[in-house]
XYZ file of C-alpha atoms in Angstrom:
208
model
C 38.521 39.445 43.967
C 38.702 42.611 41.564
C 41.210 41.537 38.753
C 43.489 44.975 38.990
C 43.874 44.732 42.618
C 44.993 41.095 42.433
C 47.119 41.959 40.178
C 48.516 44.721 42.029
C 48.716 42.164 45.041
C 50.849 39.784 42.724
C 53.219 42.361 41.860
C 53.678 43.473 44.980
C 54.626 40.386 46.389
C 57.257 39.653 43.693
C 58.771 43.004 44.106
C 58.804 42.152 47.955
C 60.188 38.329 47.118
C 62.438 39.469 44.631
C 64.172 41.839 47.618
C 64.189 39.187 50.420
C 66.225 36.919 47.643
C 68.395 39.600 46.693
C 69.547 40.834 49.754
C 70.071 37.160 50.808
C 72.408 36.303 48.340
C 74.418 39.699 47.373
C 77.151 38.685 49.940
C 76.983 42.259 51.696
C 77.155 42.065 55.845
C 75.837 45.447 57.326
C 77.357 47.503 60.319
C 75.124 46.013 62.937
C 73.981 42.613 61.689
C 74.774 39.209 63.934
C 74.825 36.119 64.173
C 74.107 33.843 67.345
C 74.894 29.862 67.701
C 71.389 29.168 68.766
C 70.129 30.112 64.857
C 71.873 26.963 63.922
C 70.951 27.256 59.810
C 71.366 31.497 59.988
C 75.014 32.300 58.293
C 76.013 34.974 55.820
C 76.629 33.597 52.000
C 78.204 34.641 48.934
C 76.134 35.441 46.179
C 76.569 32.052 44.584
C 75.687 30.462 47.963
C 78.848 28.530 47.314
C 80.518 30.022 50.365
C 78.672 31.017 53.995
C 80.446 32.334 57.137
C 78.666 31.355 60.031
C 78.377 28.975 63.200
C 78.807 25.501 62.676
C 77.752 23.072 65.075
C 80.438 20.928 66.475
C 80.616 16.939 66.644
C 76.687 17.076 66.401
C 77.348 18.805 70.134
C 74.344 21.468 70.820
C 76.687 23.021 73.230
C 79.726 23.955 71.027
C 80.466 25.705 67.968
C 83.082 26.697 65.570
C 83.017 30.363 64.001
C 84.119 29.567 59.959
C 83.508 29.633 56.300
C 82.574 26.361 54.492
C 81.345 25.385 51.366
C 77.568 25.625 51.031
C 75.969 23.595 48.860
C 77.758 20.587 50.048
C 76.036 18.121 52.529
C 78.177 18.772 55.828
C 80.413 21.019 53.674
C 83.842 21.332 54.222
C 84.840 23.901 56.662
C 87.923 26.067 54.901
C 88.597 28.862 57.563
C 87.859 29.005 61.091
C 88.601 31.625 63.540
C 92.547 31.180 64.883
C 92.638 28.557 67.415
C 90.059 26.209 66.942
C 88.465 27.259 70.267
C 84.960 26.192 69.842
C 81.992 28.714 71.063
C 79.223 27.829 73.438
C 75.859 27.486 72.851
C 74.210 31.382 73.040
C 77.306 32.984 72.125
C 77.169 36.259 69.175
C 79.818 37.294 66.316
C 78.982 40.670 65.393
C 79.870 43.382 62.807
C 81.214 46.487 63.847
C 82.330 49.981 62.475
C 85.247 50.207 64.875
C 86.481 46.705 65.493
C 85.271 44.591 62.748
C 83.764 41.405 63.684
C 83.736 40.682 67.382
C 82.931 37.175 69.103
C 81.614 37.138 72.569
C 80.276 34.675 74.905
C 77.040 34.134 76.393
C 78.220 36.439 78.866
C 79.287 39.228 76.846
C 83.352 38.158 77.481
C 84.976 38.859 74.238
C 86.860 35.798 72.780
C 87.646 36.931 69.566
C 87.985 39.760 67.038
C 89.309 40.243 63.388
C 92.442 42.835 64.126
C 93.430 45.824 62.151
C 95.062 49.148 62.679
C 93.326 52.263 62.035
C 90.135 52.703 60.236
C 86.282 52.349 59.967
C 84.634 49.433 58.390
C 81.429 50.143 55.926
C 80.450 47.305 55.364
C 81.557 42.935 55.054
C 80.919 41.309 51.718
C 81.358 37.244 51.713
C 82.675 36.832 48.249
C 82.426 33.835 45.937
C 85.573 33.534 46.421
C 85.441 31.984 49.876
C 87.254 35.051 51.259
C 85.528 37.084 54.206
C 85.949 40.931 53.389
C 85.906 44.174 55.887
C 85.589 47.115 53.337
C 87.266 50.263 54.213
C 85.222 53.559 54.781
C 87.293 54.903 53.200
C 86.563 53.480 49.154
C 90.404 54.100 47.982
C 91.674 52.229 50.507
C 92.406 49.025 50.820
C 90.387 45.910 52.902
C 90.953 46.626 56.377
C 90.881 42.568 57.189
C 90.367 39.794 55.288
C 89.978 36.134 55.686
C 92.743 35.122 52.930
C 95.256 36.985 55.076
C 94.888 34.347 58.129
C 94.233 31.172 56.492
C 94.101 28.586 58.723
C 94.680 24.442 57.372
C 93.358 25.276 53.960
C 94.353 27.469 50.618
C 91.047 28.032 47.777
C 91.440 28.942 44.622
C 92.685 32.499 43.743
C 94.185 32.858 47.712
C 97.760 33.810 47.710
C 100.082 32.548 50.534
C 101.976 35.539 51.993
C 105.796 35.537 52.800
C 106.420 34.053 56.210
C 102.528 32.699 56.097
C 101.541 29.072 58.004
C 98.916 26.488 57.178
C 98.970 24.590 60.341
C 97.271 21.144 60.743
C 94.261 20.409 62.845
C 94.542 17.366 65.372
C 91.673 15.205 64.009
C 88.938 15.774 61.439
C 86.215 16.782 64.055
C 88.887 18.513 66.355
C 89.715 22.191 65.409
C 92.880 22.657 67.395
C 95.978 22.850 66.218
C 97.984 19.930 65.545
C 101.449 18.625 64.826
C 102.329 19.753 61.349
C 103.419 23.097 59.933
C 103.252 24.247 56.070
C 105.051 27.384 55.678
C 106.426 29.890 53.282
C 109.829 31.504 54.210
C 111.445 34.487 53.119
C 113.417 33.153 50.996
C 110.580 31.645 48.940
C 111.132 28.115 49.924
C 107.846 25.844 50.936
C 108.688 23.845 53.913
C 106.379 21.092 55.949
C 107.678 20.510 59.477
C 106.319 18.991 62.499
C 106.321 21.348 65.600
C 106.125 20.147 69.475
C 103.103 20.689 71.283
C 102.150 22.500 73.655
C 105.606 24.286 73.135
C 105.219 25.266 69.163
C 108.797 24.862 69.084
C 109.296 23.923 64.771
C 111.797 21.103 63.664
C 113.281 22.706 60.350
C 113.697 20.133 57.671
């Protein structure tokens, strides 16, 4: 082979490498992109690869799924936020990034089953920051995140996440089961940090 164009065949396929890596690991989620259960190892990561938002297979179940953010580069990683409700997804269901709506979950058959909520606004783009926290940047670059994951924390705080005034860390009922269970920790308005056990189904808290 002629030395120069082996050389240019070598550089070109760094340059190329040195993309695919890079846009793997910047932590930026484009208008558009998805993600479906099926892809079992696909998720979106931080640019430390600490963090990745993705599907997580259930109980070693191919037929369920739980939409959350985990630690990465720890064997069976610990999940840290899941989508509210521990409802598990089934097997050929999408999450999806949108302009209008943010990320949307649907089912196999297209039925919506959940959505990151906010107001007004466009989104330009997701970032999943070393931080662990899930971001929906605003079109609109002076204003602030239109969602983001440390706003609806779910049975678990990470470093640098700030627990808002009125804001709940509720338990889950086992290790391997997502839904909520009996125990409360919440911030009140008057600053006070309170644990409680609540009544299920019925939510109703018992105040310390």
């Amino acid at each position: 082979m002629d030395s120069k164009f082996a050389f240019a065949f070598l550089l070109f396929y760094f340059l190329m490498s040195s993309h695919s890596v890079i846009s793997q690991t910047s932590g930026k989620v484009n208008i558009g992109e998805s993600l479906v259960t099926m892809d079992q190892n696909l998720s979106w990561l931080s640019p430390s690869k600490d963090f990745a938002f993705g599907f997580r297979q259930l109980n070693d179940n191919d037929d369920f799924f739980l939409l959350a953010i985990w630690y990465y580069k720890i064997p069976d990683g610990d999940i840290v936020c899941y989508a509210k409700g521990g409802n598990p997804a089934q097997r050929g269901s999408k999450v999806e990034l949108t302009a209008d709506r943010g990320l949307v979950l649907k089912d196999p058959q297209g039925t919506e089953i959940w959505q990151s909520n906010f107001g007004t606004g466009r989104v330009a783009y997701g970032v999943m920051n070393d931080t662990g926290n899930f971001v929906l940047v605003n079109i609109n670059s002076e204003s602030p995140a239109l969602w983001e994951s440390f706003s609806h924390p779910t049975d678990t705080l990470l470093p640098t996440q700030a627990m808002k005034i009125e804001g709940i860390l509720s338990s889950r009922k086992s290790v391997t089961n997502f839904s909520q269970g009996r125990f409360q920790f919440r911030l009140l308005s008057d600053g006070n940090a309170v644990l409680n056990p609540i009544n299920l189904p019925s939510n109703y808290t018992y105040d310390a």
